[in-house]
CSV table of C-alpha atoms in Angstrom, one decimal:
chain,number,residue,atom,x,y,z
Z,15,MET,CA,31.6,-59.4,9.9
Z,16,SER,CA,28.3,-61.0,11.0
Z,17,SER,CA,26.1,-59.4,13.7
Z,18,LYS,CA,26.9,-62.2,16.1
Z,19,SER,CA,30.6,-61.7,15.7
Z,20,LEU,CA,30.2,-57.9,16.1
Z,21,ILE,CA,28.3,-58.5,19.4
Z,22,LYS,CA,31.0,-60.9,20.6
Z,23,HIS,CA,34.1,-58.7,19.7
Z,24,HIS,CA,32.7,-55.1,19.9
Z,25,PRO,CA,29.6,-55.1,22.0
Z,26,MET,CA,29.6,-51.4,22.8
Z,27,LYS,CA,30.0,-50.4,19.1
Z,28,TYR,CA,27.1,-52.7,18.2
Z,29,TRP,CA,24.7,-51.2,20.8
Z,30,LEU,CA,25.7,-47.6,20.0
Z,31,ASN,CA,25.0,-48.3,16.3
Z,32,LEU,CA,21.7,-49.9,17.2
Z,33,ILE,CA,20.7,-46.9,19.4
Z,34,LEU,CA,21.6,-44.5,16.6
Z,35,ILE,CA,19.5,-46.4,14.0
Z,36,VAL,CA,16.5,-46.7,16.3
Z,37,SER,CA,16.6,-43.0,17.3
Z,38,LEU,CA,16.8,-41.9,13.6
Z,39,LEU,CA,13.9,-44.1,12.7
Z,40,ALA,CA,11.9,-42.7,15.6
Z,41,ALA,CA,12.8,-39.1,14.5
Z,42,GLY,CA,11.3,-39.9,11.1
Z,43,PRO,CA,12.8,-39.6,7.6
Z,44,GLN,CA,11.9,-36.0,7.3
Z,45,ARG,CA,14.0,-35.0,10.4
Z,46,ALA,CA,16.8,-37.3,9.5
Z,47,PHE,CA,17.1,-36.6,5.9
Z,48,GLY,CA,15.5,-33.2,5.4
Z,49,GLN,CA,12.8,-33.9,2.8
Z,50,LYS,CA,11.4,-31.4,0.5
Z,51,MET,CA,9.7,-28.3,1.9
Z,52,SER,CA,6.8,-28.4,-0.6
Z,53,LYS,CA,5.4,-31.6,1.0
Z,54,ASP,CA,4.2,-29.7,4.1
Z,55,MET,CA,3.5,-26.3,2.5
Z,56,ASN,CA,0.0,-26.2,4.1
Z,57,MET,CA,1.4,-26.1,7.6
Z,58,ALA,CA,0.8,-22.9,9.6
Z,59,ALA,CA,2.8,-21.6,12.5
Z,60,PRO,CA,1.0,-21.8,15.9
Z,61,GLY,CA,0.2,-18.7,17.8
Z,62,GLY,CA,-3.4,-17.8,16.9
Z,63,PRO,CA,-6.1,-18.4,14.3
Z,64,VAL,CA,-5.1,-18.7,10.7
Z,65,LEU,CA,-5.9,-15.6,8.6
Z,66,PRO,CA,-6.0,-16.3,4.9
Z,67,LEU,CA,-4.4,-13.8,2.6
Z,68,ASP,CA,-7.8,-12.7,1.1
Z,69,SER,CA,-9.1,-12.0,4.6
Z,70,VAL,CA,-6.0,-9.9,5.4
Z,71,LEU,CA,-6.4,-7.9,2.2
Z,72,GLN,CA,-10.1,-7.3,2.9
Z,73,ARG,CA,-9.4,-6.0,6.4
Z,74,VAL,CA,-6.6,-3.7,5.1
Z,75,GLU,CA,-9.0,-2.2,2.5
Z,76,ARG,CA,-11.8,-1.9,5.0
Z,77,ARG,CA,-10.1,-0.8,8.2
Z,78,ASN,CA,-6.9,1.0,7.3
Z,79,PRO,CA,-7.3,4.8,8.1
Z,80,ALA,CA,-5.2,5.8,5.1
Z,81,VAL,CA,-8.0,4.3,2.9
Z,82,GLN,CA,-10.9,5.6,5.0
Z,83,GLN,CA,-9.7,9.2,4.8
Z,84,TYR,CA,-10.3,9.2,1.0
Z,85,ALA,CA,-14.0,8.4,1.5
Z,86,TYR,CA,-14.4,11.5,3.7
Z,87,GLN,CA,-12.4,13.6,1.3
Z,88,ALA,CA,-14.7,12.5,-1.5
Z,89,ARG,CA,-17.8,13.2,0.6
Z,90,ALA,CA,-16.4,16.7,1.3
Z,91,LYS,CA,-16.0,17.4,-2.4
Z,92,GLU,CA,-19.5,16.1,-3.1
Z,93,ALA,CA,-20.9,18.3,-0.3
Z,94,ALA,CA,-19.2,21.3,-1.9
Z,95,VAL,CA,-21.1,20.8,-5.1
Z,96,ALA,CA,-24.4,21.7,-3.4
Z,97,GLY,CA,-23.3,25.4,-3.3
Z,98,TYR,CA,-22.5,25.8,-7.0
Z,99,ASN,CA,-25.7,27.8,-7.7
Z,100,SER,CA,-25.4,30.3,-4.8
Z,101,TRP,CA,-25.8,34.0,-5.3
Z,102,GLU,CA,-24.1,36.9,-3.7
Z,103,ALA,CA,-25.8,38.3,-0.6
Z,104,PRO,CA,-28.1,41.2,-1.3
Z,105,LYS,CA,-27.0,44.7,-0.1
Z,106,VAL,CA,-29.4,46.9,1.9
Z,107,SER,CA,-28.6,50.5,2.7
Z,108,ALA,CA,-30.6,53.3,4.3
Z,109,GLY,CA,-29.9,57.0,4.9
Z,110,LEU,CA,-30.7,60.5,3.8
Z,111,TRP,CA,-31.0,61.5,0.2
Z,112,MET,CA,-30.5,65.0,-1.2
Z,113,THR,CA,-31.0,66.6,2.2
Z,114,PRO,CA,-29.8,70.2,2.6
Z,115,TYR,CA,-27.3,71.1,5.3
Z,116,ASN,CA,-29.1,74.4,6.1
Z,117,GLN,CA,-32.7,73.5,6.8
Z,118,ALA,CA,-33.8,77.1,7.6
Z,119,LYS,CA,-32.5,78.4,4.3
Z,120,ALA,CA,-34.1,75.5,2.4
Z,121,ARG,CA,-37.4,76.2,4.0
Z,122,GLU,CA,-37.1,79.9,3.1
Z,123,LEU,CA,-36.4,79.1,-0.5
Z,124,SER,CA,-39.2,76.6,-0.8
Z,125,GLY,CA,-41.7,78.6,1.2
Z,126,ALA,CA,-42.3,75.8,3.6
Z,127,GLY,CA,-43.5,76.1,7.1
Z,128,PRO,CA,-41.1,76.8,10.0
Z,129,ASN,CA,-41.2,73.2,11.3
Z,130,GLN,CA,-41.2,71.3,8.0
Z,131,LEU,CA,-38.1,69.2,7.2
Z,132,GLN,CA,-36.5,69.4,3.8
Z,133,GLY,CA,-34.9,66.5,1.9
Z,134,GLN,CA,-35.6,62.8,1.5
Z,135,ALA,CA,-34.8,59.5,3.2
Z,136,ILE,CA,-33.7,56.6,1.1
Z,137,VAL,CA,-33.8,52.8,1.4
Z,138,SER,CA,-31.8,50.9,-1.2
Z,139,VAL,CA,-31.8,47.2,-2.1
Z,140,GLU,CA,-29.2,45.8,-4.5
Z,141,GLN,CA,-28.8,42.2,-5.8
Z,142,MET,CA,-26.2,40.7,-8.2
Z,143,ILE,CA,-27.5,37.9,-10.4
Z,144,PRO,CA,-24.8,35.4,-11.5
Z,145,ASN,CA,-24.5,34.2,-15.0
Z,146,PRO,CA,-26.0,30.7,-15.3
Z,147,ALA,CA,-23.1,29.6,-17.6
Z,148,LYS,CA,-20.7,30.4,-14.8
Z,149,GLN,CA,-22.7,28.3,-12.4
Z,150,ARG,CA,-22.7,25.4,-14.7
Z,151,ALA,CA,-18.9,25.6,-15.2
Z,152,ARG,CA,-18.5,25.7,-11.4
Z,153,ARG,CA,-20.7,22.7,-10.9
Z,154,GLU,CA,-18.8,20.6,-13.4
Z,155,TYR,CA,-15.5,21.6,-11.8
Z,156,LEU,CA,-16.6,20.8,-8.3
Z,157,SER,CA,-18.1,17.5,-9.4
Z,158,SER,CA,-14.9,16.3,-11.0
Z,159,GLN,CA,-12.9,16.7,-7.8
Z,160,SER,CA,-14.6,13.8,-6.0
Z,161,ALA,CA,-13.9,11.4,-8.9
Z,162,ALA,CA,-10.2,12.4,-8.7
Z,163,VAL,CA,-10.2,11.7,-4.9
Z,164,LEU,CA,-11.7,8.2,-5.5
Z,165,ALA,CA,-9.1,7.5,-8.2
Z,166,ASP,CA,-6.4,8.4,-5.7
Z,167,ARG,CA,-8.0,6.1,-3.1
Z,168,GLN,CA,-7.8,3.2,-5.5
Z,169,TYR,CA,-4.1,3.9,-6.1
Z,170,ARG,CA,-3.5,3.9,-2.3
Z,171,VAL,CA,-5.4,0.6,-1.9
Z,172,VAL,CA,-3.2,-1.0,-4.5
Z,173,GLN,CA,-0.1,0.2,-2.6
Z,174,LEU,CA,-1.4,-1.1,0.7
Z,175,ARG,CA,-2.4,-4.4,-0.8
Z,176,ALA,CA,1.0,-5.0,-2.2
Z,177,GLN,CA,2.6,-4.1,1.1
Z,178,ALA,CA,0.3,-6.5,2.9
Z,179,LYS,CA,1.0,-9.3,0.4
Z,180,THR,CA,4.7,-8.8,0.7
Z,181,LEU,CA,4.6,-9.0,4.5
Z,182,TYR,CA,2.3,-12.0,4.4
Z,183,VAL,CA,4.6,-13.9,2.0
Z,184,GLU,CA,7.6,-13.1,4.2
Z,185,GLN,CA,5.7,-14.3,7.2
Z,186,ALA,CA,4.9,-17.6,5.4
Z,187,VAL,CA,8.5,-18.1,4.5
Z,188,LEU,CA,9.6,-17.4,8.1
Z,189,THR,CA,7.1,-20.0,9.2
Z,190,LYS,CA,8.7,-22.5,7.0
Z,191,LYS,CA,12.2,-21.4,8.1
Z,192,LEU,CA,11.3,-21.9,11.7
Z,193,ALA,CA,10.0,-25.4,10.9
Z,194,VAL,CA,13.3,-26.2,9.2
Z,195,LEU,CA,15.3,-24.7,12.1
Z,196,ASP,CA,13.3,-26.6,14.7
Z,197,GLU,CA,13.7,-29.8,12.8
Z,198,ASN,CA,17.5,-29.4,12.5
Z,199,GLU,CA,17.9,-28.3,16.1
Z,200,GLU,CA,16.4,-31.5,17.3
Z,201,LEU,CA,18.7,-33.6,15.1
Z,202,LEU,CA,21.8,-31.6,16.1
Z,203,ARG,CA,21.1,-32.0,19.8
Z,204,PHE,CA,20.7,-35.8,19.2
Z,205,LEU,CA,24.0,-35.9,17.4
Z,206,ILE,CA,25.8,-34.1,20.2
Z,207,LYS,CA,24.3,-36.5,22.8
Z,208,LEU,CA,25.4,-39.5,20.7
Z,209,ALA,CA,28.9,-38.1,20.2
Z,210,GLU,CA,29.2,-37.5,23.9
Z,211,ALA,CA,28.1,-41.1,24.5
Z,212,ARG,CA,30.7,-42.4,22.0
Z,213,TYR,CA,33.6,-40.3,23.2
Z,214,PRO,CA,34.6,-42.5,26.2
Z,215,TYR,CA,35.0,-45.4,23.7
Z,216,ASN,CA,37.2,-43.4,21.3
Z,217,GLN,CA,34.4,-43.3,18.7
Z,218,ALA,CA,34.1,-39.5,18.7
Z,219,THR,CA,36.7,-36.7,19.1
Z,220,LEU,CA,36.5,-33.8,21.5
Z,221,PRO,CA,37.0,-31.1,18.8
Z,222,SER,CA,34.1,-32.5,16.8
Z,223,ILE,CA,31.9,-32.3,19.9
Z,224,TYR,CA,32.8,-28.7,20.6
Z,225,ASP,CA,32.3,-27.9,16.9
Z,226,ALA,CA,28.8,-29.4,17.1
Z,227,LYS,CA,28.0,-27.3,20.2
Z,228,ALA,CA,29.2,-24.2,18.5
Z,229,ARG,CA,27.1,-25.0,15.5
Z,230,LEU,CA,24.1,-25.4,17.8
Z,231,GLU,CA,24.6,-22.0,19.2
Z,232,MET,CA,24.9,-20.5,15.8
Z,233,HIS,CA,21.8,-22.4,14.8
Z,234,LEU,CA,19.9,-20.9,17.8
Z,235,ASN,CA,21.0,-17.4,16.8
Z,236,ASP,CA,19.4,-18.0,13.4
Z,237,HIS,CA,16.3,-19.2,15.2
Z,238,ARG,CA,16.2,-16.0,17.3
Z,239,GLN,CA,16.6,-13.8,14.3
Z,240,ALA,CA,13.7,-15.6,12.5
Z,241,ASP,CA,11.5,-15.3,15.6
Z,242,ALA,CA,12.2,-11.6,15.8
Z,243,LEU,CA,11.5,-11.0,12.1
Z,244,ALA,CA,8.2,-13.0,12.5
Z,245,ALA,CA,7.2,-10.8,15.4
Z,246,GLN,CA,8.0,-7.6,13.5
Z,247,ASN,CA,6.0,-8.8,10.5
Z,248,GLN,CA,3.0,-9.6,12.7
Z,249,ILE,CA,3.1,-6.1,14.2
Z,250,MET,CA,3.3,-4.5,10.7
Z,251,LEU,CA,0.4,-6.6,9.4
Z,252,ASN,CA,-1.7,-5.8,12.4
Z,253,THR,CA,-0.9,-2.2,11.9
Z,254,LEU,CA,-2.1,-2.4,8.2
Z,255,MET,CA,-5.3,-4.1,9.4
Z,256,ASN,CA,-5.7,-1.5,12.2
Z,257,ARG,CA,-5.8,-4.2,14.8
Z,258,PRO,CA,-4.1,-4.4,18.2
Z,259,ARG,CA,-0.4,-4.7,17.6
Z,260,SER,CA,0.1,-7.8,19.8
Z,261,GLU,CA,-2.9,-9.7,18.5
Z,262,ALA,CA,-1.6,-13.1,17.4
Z,263,PHE,CA,-2.5,-14.9,14.2
Z,264,ALA,CA,-1.0,-17.4,11.9
Z,265,VAL,CA,-0.6,-17.2,8.1
Z,266,ASP,CA,-1.6,-19.8,5.6
Z,267,THR,CA,1.6,-21.1,4.1
Z,268,THR,CA,-0.2,-22.5,1.0
Z,269,VAL,CA,0.4,-19.1,-0.4
Z,270,LEU,CA,3.9,-20.3,-1.2
Z,271,LEU,CA,2.5,-22.7,-3.7
Z,272,THR,CA,1.4,-19.8,-6.0
Z,273,ALA,CA,5.0,-19.0,-6.9
Z,274,SER,CA,4.8,-20.4,-10.4
Z,275,THR,CA,1.2,-19.9,-11.3
Z,276,LEU,CA,1.4,-16.3,-12.6
Z,277,ALA,CA,1.4,-16.1,-16.4
Z,278,LEU,CA,4.0,-13.6,-17.7
Z,279,ALA,CA,2.8,-11.8,-20.8
Z,280,PRO,CA,3.9,-8.5,-22.3
Z,281,ALA,CA,1.4,-5.7,-21.7
Z,282,ASP,CA,1.1,-2.9,-24.3
Z,283,THR,CA,0.7,0.7,-23.3
Z,284,ALA,CA,-3.0,0.8,-24.0
Z,285,ALA,CA,-3.8,-2.2,-21.8
Z,286,LEU,CA,-1.5,-0.9,-19.1
Z,287,ALA,CA,-3.3,2.5,-19.1
Z,288,GLY,CA,-6.6,0.8,-18.7
Z,289,ARG,CA,-5.4,-1.2,-15.7
Z,290,ARG,CA,-3.5,1.2,-13.6
Z,291,SER,CA,-5.3,3.4,-11.0
Z,292,ASP,CA,-2.5,6.0,-11.1
Z,293,ILE,CA,-3.2,6.6,-14.8
Z,294,ARG,CA,-6.9,6.9,-14.0
Z,295,SER,CA,-6.0,9.4,-11.3
Z,296,LEU,CA,-4.0,11.4,-13.8
Z,297,ASP,CA,-6.8,11.3,-16.2
Z,298,ARG,CA,-9.2,12.6,-13.6
Z,299,ALA,CA,-6.7,15.3,-12.7
Z,300,LEU,CA,-6.5,16.2,-16.4
Z,301,THR,CA,-10.3,16.5,-16.5
Z,302,THR,CA,-10.3,18.6,-13.4
Z,303,VAL,CA,-7.7,21.0,-14.9
Z,304,ARG,CA,-9.7,21.2,-18.1
Z,305,LEU,CA,-12.8,22.1,-16.2
Z,306,SER,CA,-10.9,24.5,-14.0
Z,307,GLN,CA,-9.8,26.1,-17.3
Z,308,ASN,CA,-13.4,26.3,-18.4
Z,309,LEU,CA,-14.3,27.9,-15.1
Z,310,GLU,CA,-11.6,30.6,-15.5
Z,311,ALA,CA,-12.7,31.2,-19.1
Z,312,SER,CA,-16.3,31.6,-18.0
Z,313,ARG,CA,-15.2,34.8,-16.1
Z,314,ARG,CA,-15.3,36.6,-19.4
Z,315,LEU,CA,-19.1,36.3,-19.3
Z,316,PRO,CA,-21.0,39.2,-17.7
Z,317,ASP,CA,-22.8,39.2,-14.5
Z,318,PHE,CA,-26.1,41.1,-13.9
Z,319,GLY,CA,-27.5,43.2,-11.2
Z,320,VAL,CA,-30.7,45.0,-10.1
Z,321,GLN,CA,-31.1,47.9,-7.7
Z,322,PHE,CA,-34.2,49.4,-6.2
Z,323,ASP,CA,-34.2,52.7,-4.2
Z,324,HIS,CA,-37.2,54.0,-2.3
Z,325,MET,CA,-37.0,57.7,-1.3
Z,326,PRO,CA,-39.8,59.2,0.8
Z,327,PHE,CA,-39.8,63.0,1.5
Z,328,LEU,CA,-39.1,64.1,5.0
Z,329,GLY,CA,-41.6,66.9,4.6
Z,330,ALA,CA,-44.2,67.6,2.1
Z,331,GLY,CA,-43.8,66.0,-1.3
Z,332,ALA,CA,-44.4,62.8,-3.3
Z,333,ASN,CA,-42.4,59.7,-2.6
Z,334,GLN,CA,-39.9,58.7,-5.3
Z,335,PHE,CA,-38.1,55.5,-6.4
Z,336,THR,CA,-35.3,54.4,-8.6
Z,337,LEU,CA,-35.1,51.0,-10.4
Z,338,MET,CA,-31.9,50.2,-12.2
Z,339,GLY,CA,-30.3,47.1,-13.9
Z,340,SER,CA,-26.6,46.6,-14.3
Z,341,VAL,CA,-24.2,44.4,-16.3
Z,342,SER,CA,-20.5,43.8,-15.7
Z,343,LEU,CA,-18.0,44.3,-18.5
Z,344,PRO,CA,-15.3,41.6,-17.9
Z,345,LEU,CA,-13.9,41.9,-21.5
Z,346,VAL,CA,-12.2,45.2,-20.9
Z,347,PRO,CA,-8.4,44.8,-21.0
Z,348,TRP,CA,-7.7,45.8,-17.4
Z,349,ALA,CA,-10.3,43.3,-16.1
Z,350,ALA,CA,-9.4,40.4,-18.5
Z,351,ARG,CA,-5.7,40.1,-17.7
Z,352,GLU,CA,-6.2,37.8,-14.6
Z,353,TYR,CA,-8.5,35.2,-16.1
Z,354,ARG,CA,-6.6,35.1,-19.4
Z,355,ALA,CA,-3.3,34.5,-17.5
Z,356,ASN,CA,-5.0,31.8,-15.3
Z,357,THR,CA,-6.4,30.1,-18.4
Z,358,ALA,CA,-3.0,30.0,-20.1
Z,359,ALA,CA,-1.3,28.7,-16.9
Z,360,LEU,CA,-3.9,25.9,-16.6
Z,361,GLY,CA,-3.2,24.9,-20.2
Z,362,PHE,CA,0.5,24.5,-19.5
Z,363,GLU,CA,-0.4,22.5,-16.3
Z,364,ALA,CA,-2.6,20.2,-18.5
Z,365,GLN,CA,0.4,19.6,-20.8
Z,366,ALA,CA,2.6,18.8,-17.8
Z,367,LEU,CA,0.1,16.2,-16.6
Z,368,ARG,CA,0.0,14.6,-20.1
Z,369,LYS,CA,3.8,14.3,-20.0
Z,370,GLN,CA,3.6,12.9,-16.5
Z,371,ARG,CA,1.1,10.3,-17.8
Z,372,GLU,CA,3.5,9.3,-20.5
Z,373,ASP,CA,6.3,9.1,-18.0
Z,374,VAL,CA,4.3,6.8,-15.7
Z,375,LEU,CA,3.4,4.5,-18.5
Z,376,ASN,CA,7.0,4.4,-19.8
Z,377,GLU,CA,8.5,3.6,-16.4
Z,378,ALA,CA,5.8,1.0,-15.7
Z,379,SER,CA,6.5,-0.7,-19.0
Z,380,GLY,CA,10.2,-0.8,-18.2
Z,381,ARG,CA,9.6,-2.1,-14.7
Z,382,LEU,CA,7.3,-4.9,-16.1
Z,383,ALA,CA,9.9,-5.9,-18.6
Z,384,SER,CA,12.6,-6.0,-15.9
Z,385,LEU,CA,10.4,-7.9,-13.5
Z,386,GLN,CA,9.6,-10.5,-16.2
Z,387,THR,CA,13.3,-11.1,-16.7
Z,388,ASP,CA,13.9,-11.4,-13.0
Z,389,LEU,CA,10.9,-13.7,-12.4
Z,390,THR,CA,12.1,-16.0,-15.2
Z,391,LEU,CA,15.5,-16.2,-13.5
Z,392,ARG,CA,13.9,-16.8,-10.0
Z,393,ARG,CA,11.7,-19.6,-11.4
Z,394,GLU,CA,14.7,-21.3,-13.0
Z,395,GLN,CA,16.6,-21.1,-9.7
Z,396,THR,CA,13.7,-22.4,-7.7
Z,397,ARG,CA,13.4,-25.4,-10.1
Z,398,ALA,CA,17.1,-26.0,-9.8
Z,399,PHE,CA,16.8,-26.1,-6.0
Z,400,GLU,CA,13.9,-28.4,-6.1
Z,401,ARG,CA,15.0,-30.8,-8.8
Z,402,ARG,CA,18.8,-31.0,-8.5
Z,403,ILE,CA,20.5,-29.1,-5.7
Z,404,LEU,CA,18.4,-30.2,-2.7
Z,405,PRO,CA,18.0,-33.9,-3.8
Z,406,ALA,CA,21.8,-34.1,-4.3
Z,407,LEU,CA,22.6,-32.6,-1.0
Z,408,ARG,CA,20.0,-34.8,0.7
Z,409,ARG,CA,21.6,-37.9,-0.8
Z,410,SER,CA,25.0,-36.6,0.3
Z,411,TYR,CA,23.8,-36.1,3.8
Z,412,GLN,CA,22.2,-39.6,3.9
Z,413,ALA,CA,25.4,-41.2,2.7
Z,414,THR,CA,27.5,-39.3,5.3
Z,415,MET,CA,25.0,-40.2,8.0
Z,416,LEU,CA,25.0,-43.9,7.0
Z,417,ALA,CA,28.8,-43.9,7.1
Z,418,TYR,CA,28.7,-42.4,10.6
Z,419,GLU,CA,26.3,-45.1,11.6
Z,420,GLN,CA,28.7,-47.8,10.4
Z,421,ASN,CA,31.7,-46.1,12.1
Z,422,THR,CA,33.3,-45.5,8.7
Z,423,GLY,CA,32.7,-41.7,8.9
Z,424,GLN,CA,33.5,-38.9,11.3
Z,425,LEU,CA,31.1,-36.6,13.1
Z,426,PHE,CA,32.6,-33.5,11.5
Z,427,GLN,CA,31.6,-34.9,8.1
Z,428,VAL,CA,28.1,-35.3,9.3
Z,429,LEU,CA,28.1,-31.8,10.7
Z,430,GLU,CA,29.4,-30.3,7.4
Z,431,ALA,CA,26.7,-32.2,5.4
Z,432,TRP,CA,24.1,-31.2,7.9
Z,433,THR,CA,25.1,-27.5,7.8
Z,434,THR,CA,25.3,-27.5,4.0
Z,435,LEU,CA,21.8,-29.0,3.6
Z,436,LYS,CA,20.3,-26.7,6.2
Z,437,ARG,CA,21.8,-23.6,4.7
Z,438,THR,CA,20.7,-24.6,1.2
Z,439,ARG,CA,17.2,-25.2,2.4
Z,440,LEU,CA,17.1,-21.8,3.9
Z,441,GLU,CA,18.6,-20.3,0.8
Z,442,TYR,CA,15.9,-22.1,-1.2
Z,443,LEU,CA,13.3,-20.4,1.0
Z,444,ASP,CA,15.0,-17.0,0.5
Z,445,ASN,CA,14.9,-17.5,-3.2
Z,446,LEU,CA,11.3,-18.5,-3.1
Z,447,GLN,CA,10.5,-15.4,-1.1
Z,448,GLN,CA,12.3,-13.2,-3.6
Z,449,GLN,CA,10.4,-14.8,-6.4
Z,450,LEU,CA,7.1,-14.2,-4.7
Z,451,THR,CA,8.1,-10.6,-3.8
Z,452,GLN,CA,8.9,-9.9,-7.5
Z,453,GLN,CA,5.6,-11.6,-8.4
Z,454,ILE,CA,3.7,-9.3,-6.1
Z,455,ALA,CA,5.5,-6.3,-7.6
Z,456,TYR,CA,4.6,-7.6,-11.1
Z,457,GLU,CA,0.9,-7.9,-10.0
Z,458,LYS,CA,1.1,-4.4,-8.5
Z,459,GLU,CA,2.2,-3.0,-11.8
Z,460,LEU,CA,-0.7,-4.7,-13.6
Z,461,GLU,CA,-3.0,-4.2,-10.6
Z,462,GLN,CA,-4.2,-7.8,-10.7
């Protein structure tokens, strides 16, 4: 039937079709046909300045209190090293020395005068001198503790960076989801208005209109859920960066383009041990235990002491003094039990740390192998979405929409095609998010 004949016999149908075509063209091909998400991956959601991922990670590492505490702990350990060469406080004592209880009888026996005192006063000074080998062992032990704290700090940084990356990627995916939902909401509202305009002319059915309105409300629920998740992620990211919780910012969605750039290669145990900060932390802990063992073993070395006593007579007589040196005997059995037991206990603790190190490497190798398998699957699924599934559903939607424009299709068919395409686009984004989340976990295991 020619256009002139259509105008003559069915003028309302002609003008409705014309309005539909013009409106769809005004909406643009992306809104009408749901083109690929990757074409606008560099869009960012409004609501504040765009913070790139690198900037977020730098702020987390610089401002997060959980990271800052390790710096103070390391400084505390370093400050404690300054006291490694301290000595015990000297002892000073004073009193009477060899003074008789009965002064009168003592004077009688000694033939002294009636008012002359008998006996001596004493002033004593004693100082213990530590063994230099013990001081060196203590210095090495205290110095090793700050290195262990810094290794723990790096491990904490890796965990926080992975958490921030995961939230950032999820926020980028939510940004794309909100764009898809906004786009589809506008199209669905237009279809409802068009169906309501066609209904008086028996070109649309009432059940299909109610169905479209119900789908719109379900669609709005999806939008509300995505909005709430985006707000929660923003709060959590601000918390990690130690910023005001309500401070708005937008994420750079180009991060989604890195989904397939990571090279997957098997990592051997030696390379893995060189990369991971938790292994370095265990190595530092082993060093600290070994130095603690050396410190306990140094207790078998003797300490030295010197004592000087000055004894002036209370009456007549020459002043006297005593000068003595002393040495401890830690090798005697009743004194050696404690440090020998502590040394043996620390040896077992070192063995436990070595086994823990092996366990960490073993589990990390297993997780890496599992993540490689999962990442390979996710990449294949993403390619299937991009190359086959979404294009096919897009063509199906276009064909259904074209049939509806020409009055050879029904609204419910358009709604089904629209719903399927929308859900599949959201499912594609979910799969992309899972792929990036697994990629972040893979990078965390390798600490890249």
